[in-house]
PDB file of C-alpha atoms in Angstrom:
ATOM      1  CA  UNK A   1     -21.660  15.649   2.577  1.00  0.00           C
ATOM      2  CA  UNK A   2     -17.786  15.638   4.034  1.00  0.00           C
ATOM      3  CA  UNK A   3     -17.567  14.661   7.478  1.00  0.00           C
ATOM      4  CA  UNK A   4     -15.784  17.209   9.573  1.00  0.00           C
ATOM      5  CA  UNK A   5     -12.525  15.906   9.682  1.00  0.00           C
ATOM      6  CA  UNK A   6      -9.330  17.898  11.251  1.00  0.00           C
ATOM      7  CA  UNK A   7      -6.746  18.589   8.137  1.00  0.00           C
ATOM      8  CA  UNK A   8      -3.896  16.633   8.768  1.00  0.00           C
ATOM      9  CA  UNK A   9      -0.403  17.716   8.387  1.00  0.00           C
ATOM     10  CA  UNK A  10       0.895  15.375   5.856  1.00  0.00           C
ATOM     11  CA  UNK A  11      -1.613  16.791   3.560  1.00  0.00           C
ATOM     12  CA  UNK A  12      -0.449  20.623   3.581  1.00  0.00           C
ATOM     13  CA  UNK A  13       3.602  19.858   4.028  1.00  0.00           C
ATOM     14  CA  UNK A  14       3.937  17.120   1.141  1.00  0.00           C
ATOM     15  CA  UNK A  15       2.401  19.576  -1.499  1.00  0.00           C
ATOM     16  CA  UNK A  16       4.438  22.293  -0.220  1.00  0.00           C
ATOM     17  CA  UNK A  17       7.626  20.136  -0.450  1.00  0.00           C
ATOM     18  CA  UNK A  18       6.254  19.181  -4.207  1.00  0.00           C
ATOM     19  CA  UNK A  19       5.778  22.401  -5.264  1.00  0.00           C
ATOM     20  CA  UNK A  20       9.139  23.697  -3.314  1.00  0.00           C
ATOM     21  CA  UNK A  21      11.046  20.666  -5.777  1.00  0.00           C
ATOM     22  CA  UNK A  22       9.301  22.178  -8.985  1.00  0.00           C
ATOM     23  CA  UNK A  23       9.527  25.617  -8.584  1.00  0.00           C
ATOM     24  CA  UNK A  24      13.690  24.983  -7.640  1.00  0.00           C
ATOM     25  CA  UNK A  25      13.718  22.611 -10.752  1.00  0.00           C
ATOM     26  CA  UNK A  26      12.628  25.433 -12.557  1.00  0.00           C
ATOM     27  CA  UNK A  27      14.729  27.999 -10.933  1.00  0.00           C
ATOM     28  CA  UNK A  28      18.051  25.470 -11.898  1.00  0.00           C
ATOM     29  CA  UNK A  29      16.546  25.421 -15.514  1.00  0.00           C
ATOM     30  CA  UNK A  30      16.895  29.143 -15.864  1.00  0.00           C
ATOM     31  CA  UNK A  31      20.160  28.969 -14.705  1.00  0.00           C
ATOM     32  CA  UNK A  32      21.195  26.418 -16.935  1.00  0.00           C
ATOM     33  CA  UNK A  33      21.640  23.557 -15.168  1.00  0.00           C
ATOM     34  CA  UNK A  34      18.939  21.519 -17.269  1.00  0.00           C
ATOM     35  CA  UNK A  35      20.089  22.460 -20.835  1.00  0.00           C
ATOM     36  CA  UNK A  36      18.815  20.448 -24.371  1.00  0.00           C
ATOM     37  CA  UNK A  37      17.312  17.067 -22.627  1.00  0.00           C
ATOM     38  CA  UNK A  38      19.309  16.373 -19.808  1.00  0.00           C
ATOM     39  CA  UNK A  39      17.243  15.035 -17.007  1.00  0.00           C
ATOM     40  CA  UNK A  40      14.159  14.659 -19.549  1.00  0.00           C
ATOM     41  CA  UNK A  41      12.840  11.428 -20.004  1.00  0.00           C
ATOM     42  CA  UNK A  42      13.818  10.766 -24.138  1.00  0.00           C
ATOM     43  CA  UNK A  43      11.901   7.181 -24.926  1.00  0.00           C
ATOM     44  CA  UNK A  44      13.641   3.745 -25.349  1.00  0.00           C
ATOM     45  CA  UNK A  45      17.435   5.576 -25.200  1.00  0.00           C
ATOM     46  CA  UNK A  46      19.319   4.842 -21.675  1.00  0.00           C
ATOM     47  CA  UNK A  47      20.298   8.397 -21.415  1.00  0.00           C
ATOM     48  CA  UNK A  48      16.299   8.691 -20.972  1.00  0.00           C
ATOM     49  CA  UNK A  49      16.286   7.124 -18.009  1.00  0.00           C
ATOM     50  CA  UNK A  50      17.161   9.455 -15.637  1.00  0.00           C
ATOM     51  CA  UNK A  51      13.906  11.253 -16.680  1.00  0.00           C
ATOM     52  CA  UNK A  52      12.046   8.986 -14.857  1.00  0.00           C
ATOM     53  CA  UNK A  53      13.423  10.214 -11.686  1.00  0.00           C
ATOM     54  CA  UNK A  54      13.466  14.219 -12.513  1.00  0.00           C
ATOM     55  CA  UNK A  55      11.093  14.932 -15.430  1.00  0.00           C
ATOM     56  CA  UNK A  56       8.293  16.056 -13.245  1.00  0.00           C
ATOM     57  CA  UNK A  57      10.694  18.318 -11.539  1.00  0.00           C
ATOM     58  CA  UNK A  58      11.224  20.241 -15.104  1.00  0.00           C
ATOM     59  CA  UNK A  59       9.595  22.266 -17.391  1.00  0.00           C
ATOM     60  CA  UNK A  60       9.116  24.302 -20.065  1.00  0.00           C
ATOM     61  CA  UNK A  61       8.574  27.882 -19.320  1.00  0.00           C
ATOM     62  CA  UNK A  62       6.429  29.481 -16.786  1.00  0.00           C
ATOM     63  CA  UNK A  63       2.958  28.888 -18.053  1.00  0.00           C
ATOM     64  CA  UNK A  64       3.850  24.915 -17.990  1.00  0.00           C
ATOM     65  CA  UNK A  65       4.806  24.953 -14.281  1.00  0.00           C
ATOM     66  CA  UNK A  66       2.325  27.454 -12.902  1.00  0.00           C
ATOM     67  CA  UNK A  67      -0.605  25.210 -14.993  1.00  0.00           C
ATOM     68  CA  UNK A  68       0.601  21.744 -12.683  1.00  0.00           C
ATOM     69  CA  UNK A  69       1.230  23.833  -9.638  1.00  0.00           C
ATOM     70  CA  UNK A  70      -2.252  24.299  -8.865  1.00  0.00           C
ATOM     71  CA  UNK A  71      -3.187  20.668 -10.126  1.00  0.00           C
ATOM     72  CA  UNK A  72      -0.175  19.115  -8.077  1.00  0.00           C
ATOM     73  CA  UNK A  73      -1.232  21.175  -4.291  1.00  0.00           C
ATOM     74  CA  UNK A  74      -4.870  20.532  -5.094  1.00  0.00           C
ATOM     75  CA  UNK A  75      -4.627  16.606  -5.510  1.00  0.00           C
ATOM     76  CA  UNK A  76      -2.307  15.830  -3.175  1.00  0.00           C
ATOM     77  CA  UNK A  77      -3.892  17.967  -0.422  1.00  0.00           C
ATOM     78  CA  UNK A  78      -6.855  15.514  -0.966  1.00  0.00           C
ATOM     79  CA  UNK A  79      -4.592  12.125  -1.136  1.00  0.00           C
ATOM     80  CA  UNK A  80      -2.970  12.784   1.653  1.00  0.00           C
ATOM     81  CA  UNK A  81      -5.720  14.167   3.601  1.00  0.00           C
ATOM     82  CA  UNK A  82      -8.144  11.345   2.829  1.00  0.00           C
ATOM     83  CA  UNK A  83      -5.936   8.218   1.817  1.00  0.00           C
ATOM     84  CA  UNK A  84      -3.335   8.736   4.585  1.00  0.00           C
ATOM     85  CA  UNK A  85      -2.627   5.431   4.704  1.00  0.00           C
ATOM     86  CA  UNK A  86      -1.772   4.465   1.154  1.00  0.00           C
ATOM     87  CA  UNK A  87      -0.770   8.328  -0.515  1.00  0.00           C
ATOM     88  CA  UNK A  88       2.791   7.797  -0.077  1.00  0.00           C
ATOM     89  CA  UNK A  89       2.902   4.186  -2.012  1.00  0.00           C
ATOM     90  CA  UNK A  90       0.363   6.272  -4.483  1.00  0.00           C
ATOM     91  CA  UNK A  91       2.368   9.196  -5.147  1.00  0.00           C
ATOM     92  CA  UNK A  92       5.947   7.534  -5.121  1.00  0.00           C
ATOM     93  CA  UNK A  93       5.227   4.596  -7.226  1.00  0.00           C
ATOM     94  CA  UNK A  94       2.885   6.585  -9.775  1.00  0.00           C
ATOM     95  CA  UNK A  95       5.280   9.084 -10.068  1.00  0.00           C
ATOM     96  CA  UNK A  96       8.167   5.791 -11.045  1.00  0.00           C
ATOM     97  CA  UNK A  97       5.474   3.885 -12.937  1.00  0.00           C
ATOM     98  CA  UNK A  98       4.413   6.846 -14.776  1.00  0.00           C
ATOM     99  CA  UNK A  99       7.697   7.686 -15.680  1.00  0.00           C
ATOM    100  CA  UNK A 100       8.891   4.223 -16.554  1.00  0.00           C
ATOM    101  CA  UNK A 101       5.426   3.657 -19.148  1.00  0.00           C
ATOM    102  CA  UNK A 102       6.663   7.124 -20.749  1.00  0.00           C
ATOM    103  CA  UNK A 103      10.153   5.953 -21.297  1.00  0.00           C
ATOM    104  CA  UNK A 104       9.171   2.159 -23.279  1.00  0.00           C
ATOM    105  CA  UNK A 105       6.223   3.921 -25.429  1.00  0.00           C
ATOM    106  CA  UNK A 106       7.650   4.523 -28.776  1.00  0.00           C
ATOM    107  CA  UNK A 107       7.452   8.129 -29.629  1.00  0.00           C
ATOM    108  CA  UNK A 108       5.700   7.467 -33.387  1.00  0.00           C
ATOM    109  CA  UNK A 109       3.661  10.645 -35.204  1.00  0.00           C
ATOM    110  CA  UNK A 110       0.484   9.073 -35.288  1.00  0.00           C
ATOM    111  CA  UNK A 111      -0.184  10.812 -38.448  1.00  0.00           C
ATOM    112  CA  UNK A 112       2.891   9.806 -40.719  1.00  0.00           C
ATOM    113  CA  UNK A 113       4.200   6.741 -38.741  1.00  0.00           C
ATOM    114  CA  UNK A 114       7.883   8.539 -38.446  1.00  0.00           C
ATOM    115  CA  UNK A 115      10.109   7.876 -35.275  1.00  0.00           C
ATOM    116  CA  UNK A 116      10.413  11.537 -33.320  1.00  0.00           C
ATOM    117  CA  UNK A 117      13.046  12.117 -31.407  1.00  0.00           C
ATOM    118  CA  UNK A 118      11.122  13.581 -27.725  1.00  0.00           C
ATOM    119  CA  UNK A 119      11.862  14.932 -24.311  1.00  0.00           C
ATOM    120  CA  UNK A 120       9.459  15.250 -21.978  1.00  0.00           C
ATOM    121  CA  UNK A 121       9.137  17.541 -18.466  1.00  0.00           C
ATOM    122  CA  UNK A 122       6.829  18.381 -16.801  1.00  0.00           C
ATOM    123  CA  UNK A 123       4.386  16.888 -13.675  1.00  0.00           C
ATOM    124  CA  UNK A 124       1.509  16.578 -16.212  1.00  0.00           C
ATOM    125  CA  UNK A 125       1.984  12.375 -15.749  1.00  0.00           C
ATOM    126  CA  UNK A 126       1.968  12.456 -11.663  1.00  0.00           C
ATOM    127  CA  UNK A 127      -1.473  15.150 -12.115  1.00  0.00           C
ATOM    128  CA  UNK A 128      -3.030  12.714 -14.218  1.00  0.00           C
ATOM    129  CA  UNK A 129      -1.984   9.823 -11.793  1.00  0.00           C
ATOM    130  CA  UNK A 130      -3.965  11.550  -8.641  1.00  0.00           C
ATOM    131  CA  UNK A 131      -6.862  12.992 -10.665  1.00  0.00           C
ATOM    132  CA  UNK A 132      -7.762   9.531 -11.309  1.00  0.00           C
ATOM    133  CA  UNK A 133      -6.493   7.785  -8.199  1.00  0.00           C
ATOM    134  CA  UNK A 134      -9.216   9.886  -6.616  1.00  0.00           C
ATOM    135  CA  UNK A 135     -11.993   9.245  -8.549  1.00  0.00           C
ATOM    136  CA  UNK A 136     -11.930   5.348  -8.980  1.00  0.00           C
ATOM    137  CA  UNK A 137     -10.829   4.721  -5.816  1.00  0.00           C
ATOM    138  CA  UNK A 138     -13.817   6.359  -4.536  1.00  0.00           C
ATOM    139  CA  UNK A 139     -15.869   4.605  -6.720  1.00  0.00           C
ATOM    140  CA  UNK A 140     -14.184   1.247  -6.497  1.00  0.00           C
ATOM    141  CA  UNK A 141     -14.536   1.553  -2.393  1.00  0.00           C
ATOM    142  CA  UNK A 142     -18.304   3.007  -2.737  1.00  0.00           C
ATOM    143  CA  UNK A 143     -17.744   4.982   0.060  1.00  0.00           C
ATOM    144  CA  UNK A 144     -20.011   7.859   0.636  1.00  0.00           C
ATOM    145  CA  UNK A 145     -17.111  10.136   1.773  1.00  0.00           C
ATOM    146  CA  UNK A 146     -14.514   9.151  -0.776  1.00  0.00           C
ATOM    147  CA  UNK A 147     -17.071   9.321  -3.745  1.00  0.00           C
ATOM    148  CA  UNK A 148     -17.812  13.325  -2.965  1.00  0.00           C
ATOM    149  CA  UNK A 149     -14.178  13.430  -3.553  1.00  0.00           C
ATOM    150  CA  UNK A 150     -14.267  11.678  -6.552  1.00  0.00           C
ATOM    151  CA  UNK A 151     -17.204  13.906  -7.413  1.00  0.00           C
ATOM    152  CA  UNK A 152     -15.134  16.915  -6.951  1.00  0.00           C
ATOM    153  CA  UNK A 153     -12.557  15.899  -9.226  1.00  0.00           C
ATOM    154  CA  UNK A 154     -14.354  14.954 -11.601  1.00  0.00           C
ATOM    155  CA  UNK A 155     -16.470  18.546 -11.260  1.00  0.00           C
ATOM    156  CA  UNK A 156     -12.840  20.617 -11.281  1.00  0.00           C
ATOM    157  CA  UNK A 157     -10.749  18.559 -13.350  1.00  0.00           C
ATOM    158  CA  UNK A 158     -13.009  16.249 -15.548  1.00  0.00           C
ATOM    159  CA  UNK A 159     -11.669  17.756 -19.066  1.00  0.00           C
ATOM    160  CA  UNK A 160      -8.276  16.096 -18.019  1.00  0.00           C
ATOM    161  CA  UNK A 161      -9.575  13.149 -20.290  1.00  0.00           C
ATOM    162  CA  UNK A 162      -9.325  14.969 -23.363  1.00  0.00           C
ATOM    163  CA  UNK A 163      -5.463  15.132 -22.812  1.00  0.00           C
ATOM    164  CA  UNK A 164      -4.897  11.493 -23.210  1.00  0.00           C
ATOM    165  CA  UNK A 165      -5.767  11.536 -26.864  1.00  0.00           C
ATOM    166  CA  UNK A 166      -3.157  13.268 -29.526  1.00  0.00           C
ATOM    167  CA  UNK A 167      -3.657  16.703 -30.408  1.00  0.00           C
ATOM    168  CA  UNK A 168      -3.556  15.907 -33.675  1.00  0.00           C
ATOM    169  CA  UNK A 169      -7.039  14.395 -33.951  1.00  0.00           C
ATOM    170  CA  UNK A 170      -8.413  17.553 -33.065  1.00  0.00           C
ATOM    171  CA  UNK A 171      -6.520  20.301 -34.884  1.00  0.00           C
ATOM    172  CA  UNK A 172      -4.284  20.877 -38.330  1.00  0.00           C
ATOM    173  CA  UNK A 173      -1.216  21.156 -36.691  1.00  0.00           C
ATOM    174  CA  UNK A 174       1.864  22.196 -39.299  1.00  0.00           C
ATOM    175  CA  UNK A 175       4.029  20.285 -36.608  1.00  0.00           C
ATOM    176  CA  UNK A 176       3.898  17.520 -33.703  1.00  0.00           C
ATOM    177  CA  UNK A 177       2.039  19.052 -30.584  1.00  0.00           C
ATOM    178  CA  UNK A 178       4.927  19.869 -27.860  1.00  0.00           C
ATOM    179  CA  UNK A 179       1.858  18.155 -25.876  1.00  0.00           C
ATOM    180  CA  UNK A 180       3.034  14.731 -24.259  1.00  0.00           C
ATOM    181  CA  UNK A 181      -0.305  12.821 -24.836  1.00  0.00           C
ATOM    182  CA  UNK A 182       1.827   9.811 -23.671  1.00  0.00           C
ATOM    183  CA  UNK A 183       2.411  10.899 -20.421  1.00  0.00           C
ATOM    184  CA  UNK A 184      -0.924  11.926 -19.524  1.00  0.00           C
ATOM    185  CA  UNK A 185      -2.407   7.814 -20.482  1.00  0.00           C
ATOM    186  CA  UNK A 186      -0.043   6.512 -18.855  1.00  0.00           C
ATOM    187  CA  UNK A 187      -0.491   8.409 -15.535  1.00  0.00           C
ATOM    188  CA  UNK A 188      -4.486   7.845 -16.361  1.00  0.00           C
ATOM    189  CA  UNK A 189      -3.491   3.831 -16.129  1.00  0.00           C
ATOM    190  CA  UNK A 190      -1.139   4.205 -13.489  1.00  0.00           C
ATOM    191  CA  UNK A 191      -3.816   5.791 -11.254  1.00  0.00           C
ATOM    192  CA  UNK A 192      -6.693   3.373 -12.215  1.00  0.00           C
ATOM    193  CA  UNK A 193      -4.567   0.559 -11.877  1.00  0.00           C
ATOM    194  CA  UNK A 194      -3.403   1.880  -7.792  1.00  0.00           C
ATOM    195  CA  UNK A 195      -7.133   2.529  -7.424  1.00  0.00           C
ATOM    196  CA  UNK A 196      -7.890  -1.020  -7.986  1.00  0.00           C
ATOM    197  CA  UNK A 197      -5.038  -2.169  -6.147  1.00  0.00           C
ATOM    198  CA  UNK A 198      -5.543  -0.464  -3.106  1.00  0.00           C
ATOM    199  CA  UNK A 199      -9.286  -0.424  -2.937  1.00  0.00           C
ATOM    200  CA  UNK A 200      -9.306  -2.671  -0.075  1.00  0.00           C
ATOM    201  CA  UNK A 201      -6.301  -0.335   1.353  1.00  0.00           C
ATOM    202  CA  UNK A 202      -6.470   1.995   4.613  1.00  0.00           C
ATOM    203  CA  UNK A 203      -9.597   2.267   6.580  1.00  0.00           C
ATOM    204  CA  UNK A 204     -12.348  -0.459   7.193  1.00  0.00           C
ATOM    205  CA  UNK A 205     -15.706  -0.265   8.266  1.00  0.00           C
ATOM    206  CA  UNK A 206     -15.586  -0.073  12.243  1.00  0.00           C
ATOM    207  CA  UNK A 207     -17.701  -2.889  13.669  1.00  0.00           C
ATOM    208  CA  UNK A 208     -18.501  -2.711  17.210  1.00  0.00           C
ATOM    209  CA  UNK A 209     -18.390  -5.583  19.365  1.00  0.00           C
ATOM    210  CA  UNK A 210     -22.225  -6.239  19.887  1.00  0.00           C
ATOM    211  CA  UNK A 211     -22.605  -6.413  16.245  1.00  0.00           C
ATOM    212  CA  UNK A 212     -20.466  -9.929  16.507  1.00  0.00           C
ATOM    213  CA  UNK A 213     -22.772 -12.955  16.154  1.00  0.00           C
ATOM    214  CA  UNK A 214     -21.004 -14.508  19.714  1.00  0.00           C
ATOM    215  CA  UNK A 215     -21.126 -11.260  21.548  1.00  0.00           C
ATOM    216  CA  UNK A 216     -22.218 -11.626  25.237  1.00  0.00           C
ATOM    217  CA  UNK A 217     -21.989  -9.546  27.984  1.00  0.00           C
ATOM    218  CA  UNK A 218     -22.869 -10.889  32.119  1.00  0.00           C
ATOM    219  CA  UNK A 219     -22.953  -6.892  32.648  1.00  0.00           C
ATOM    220  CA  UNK A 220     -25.846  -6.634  30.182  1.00  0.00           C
ATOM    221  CA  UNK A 221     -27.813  -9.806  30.862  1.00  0.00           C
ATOM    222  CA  UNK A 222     -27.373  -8.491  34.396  1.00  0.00           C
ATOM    223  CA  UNK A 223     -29.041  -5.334  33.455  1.00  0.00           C
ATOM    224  CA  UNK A 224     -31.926  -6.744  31.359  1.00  0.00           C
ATOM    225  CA  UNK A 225     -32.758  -9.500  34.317  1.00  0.00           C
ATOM    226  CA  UNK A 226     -33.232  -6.312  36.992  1.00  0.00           C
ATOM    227  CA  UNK A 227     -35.324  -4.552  33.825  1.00  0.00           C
ATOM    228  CA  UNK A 228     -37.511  -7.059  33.678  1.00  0.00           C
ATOM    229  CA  UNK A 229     -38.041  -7.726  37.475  1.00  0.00           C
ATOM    230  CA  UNK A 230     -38.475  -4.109  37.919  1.00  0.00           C
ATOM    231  CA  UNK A 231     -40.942  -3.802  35.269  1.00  0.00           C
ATOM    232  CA  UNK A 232     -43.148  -7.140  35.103  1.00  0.00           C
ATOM    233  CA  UNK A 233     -45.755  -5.119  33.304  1.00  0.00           C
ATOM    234  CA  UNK A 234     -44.020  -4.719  29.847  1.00  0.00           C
ATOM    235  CA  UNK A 235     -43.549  -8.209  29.136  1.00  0.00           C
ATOM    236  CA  UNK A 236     -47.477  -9.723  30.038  1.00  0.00           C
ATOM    237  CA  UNK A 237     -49.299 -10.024  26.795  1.00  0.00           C
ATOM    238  CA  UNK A 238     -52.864  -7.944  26.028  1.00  0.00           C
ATOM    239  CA  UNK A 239     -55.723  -9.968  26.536  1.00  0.00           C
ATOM    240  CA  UNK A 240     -57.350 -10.588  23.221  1.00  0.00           C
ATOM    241  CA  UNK A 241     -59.656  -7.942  23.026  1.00  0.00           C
ATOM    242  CA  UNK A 242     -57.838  -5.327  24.733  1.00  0.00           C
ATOM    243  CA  UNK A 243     -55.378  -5.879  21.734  1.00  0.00           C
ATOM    244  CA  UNK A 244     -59.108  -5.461  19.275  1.00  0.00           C
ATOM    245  CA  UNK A 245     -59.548  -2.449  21.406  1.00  0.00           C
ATOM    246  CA  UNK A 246     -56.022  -0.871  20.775  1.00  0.00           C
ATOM    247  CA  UNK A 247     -56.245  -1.836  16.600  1.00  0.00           C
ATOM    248  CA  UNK A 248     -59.745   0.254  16.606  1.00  0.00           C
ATOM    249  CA  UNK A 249     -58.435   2.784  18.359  1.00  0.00           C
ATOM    250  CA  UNK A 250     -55.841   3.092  15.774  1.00  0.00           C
ATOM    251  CA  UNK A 251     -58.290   2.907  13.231  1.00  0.00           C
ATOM    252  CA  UNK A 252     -60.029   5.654  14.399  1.00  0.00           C
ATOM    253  CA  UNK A 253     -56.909   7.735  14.462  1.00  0.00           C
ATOM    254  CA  UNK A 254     -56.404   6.936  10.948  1.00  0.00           C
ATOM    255  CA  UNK A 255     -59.936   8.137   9.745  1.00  0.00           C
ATOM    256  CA  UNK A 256     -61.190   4.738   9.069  1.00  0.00           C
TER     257      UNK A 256
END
């Protein structure tokens, strides 16, 4: 069960400012700004590279960006709002690392072997890097909290995994998917890979300072002194057989 925890502000304003970025890369695309692959990342060609930066921001048509929209508010809400302290590294160096593992995979047809010339858009990569973000580093903490969320995702989101592999496997296609398979693993390793590294990340375990093995207080010791002065009675031991008396009594209680 979530503790109740006030929603903090990062985690409503940075998906807004996400989606904001999107929705007026998407805007510029239907103006024209974003024509053939500019601003696409295109794999092992320098002219790629930019891609890297503004791919996320770009995308196909309106069925593309309205299917990461919802992805992109819901997972971020829940990075920021429960990994305050690490979300930003998360989500900026995902979204590079992502980007960069898209541009140096080879874009080969697993079916024929043939080189394809691709550009791809779209903030499929940075969904898949928070959808599992969440749920290993929840698991990799074991924290009771952070594993619900990982729960969650895995509830809402858990066919993700199925877009890692090519679509070819599973259907007759008469061409390449438009599908970037490649983008999804690699934001599936990015995330992992900031789970582990950050597992240790962001809040610890609060110890108090009575649970230290040194811990001494003259205030307490004061207070258990004038306890035991005040109540002498607590601290004689039972005569033998009063203590016989009490364990029968307790017998008795018991039904034996």
């Amino acid at each position: 069960m979530l503790k109740n925890k006030i929603i903090s502000r990062k985690a409503v304003l940075y998906p807004l400012l996400m989606l904001a970025a999107m929705w007026m890369g998407f805007f510029l695309q239907s103006l024209g700004f974003f024509q053939s692959c500019f601003g696409a990342i295109i794999p092992l060609l320098p002219e790629g590279l930019i891609g890297i930066v503004t791919s996320p921001l770009l995308h196909g048509n309106m069925d593309h960006i309205v299917g990461n929209s919802i992805p992109i508010a819901v997972l971020m809400f829940l990075l920021y709002q429960f990994y305050p302290q690490v979300a930003g590294k998360v989500f900026v160096i995902g979204w590079l690392a992502t980007g960069l593992l898209v541009w140096m995979l080879p874009p080969i047809d697993i079916m024929t072997g043939n080189y394809l010339y691709t550009c791809t858009i779209g903030a499929s990569g940075v969904v898949y890097v928070l959808a599992f973000f969440l749920v290993f580093s929840g698991i990799f903490r074991w924290n009771m909290t952070l594993l619900t969320i990982s729960l969650l995702v895995i509830l809402y989101y858990g066919s993700l995994v199925w877009g890692m592999l090519p679509e070819e496997l599973f259907s007759n296609l008469q061409e390449p998917s438009k599908i970037s398979w490649q983008a999804h693993l690699a934001g599936a390793v990015v995330g992992v890979s900031l789970a582990f590294m950050f597992r240790k990340a962001g809040e610890k375990k609060k110890r108090y300072i009575w649970e230290f093995p040194n811990y001494y207080s003259e205030k307490d010791d004061k207070l258990w002194q004038q306890y035991k002065e005040n109540h002498p009675d607590d601290f004689l031991e039972l005569p033998y057989k009063k203590k016989d008396d009490i364990w029968d009594h307790l017998d008795r209680l018991r039904g034996k």
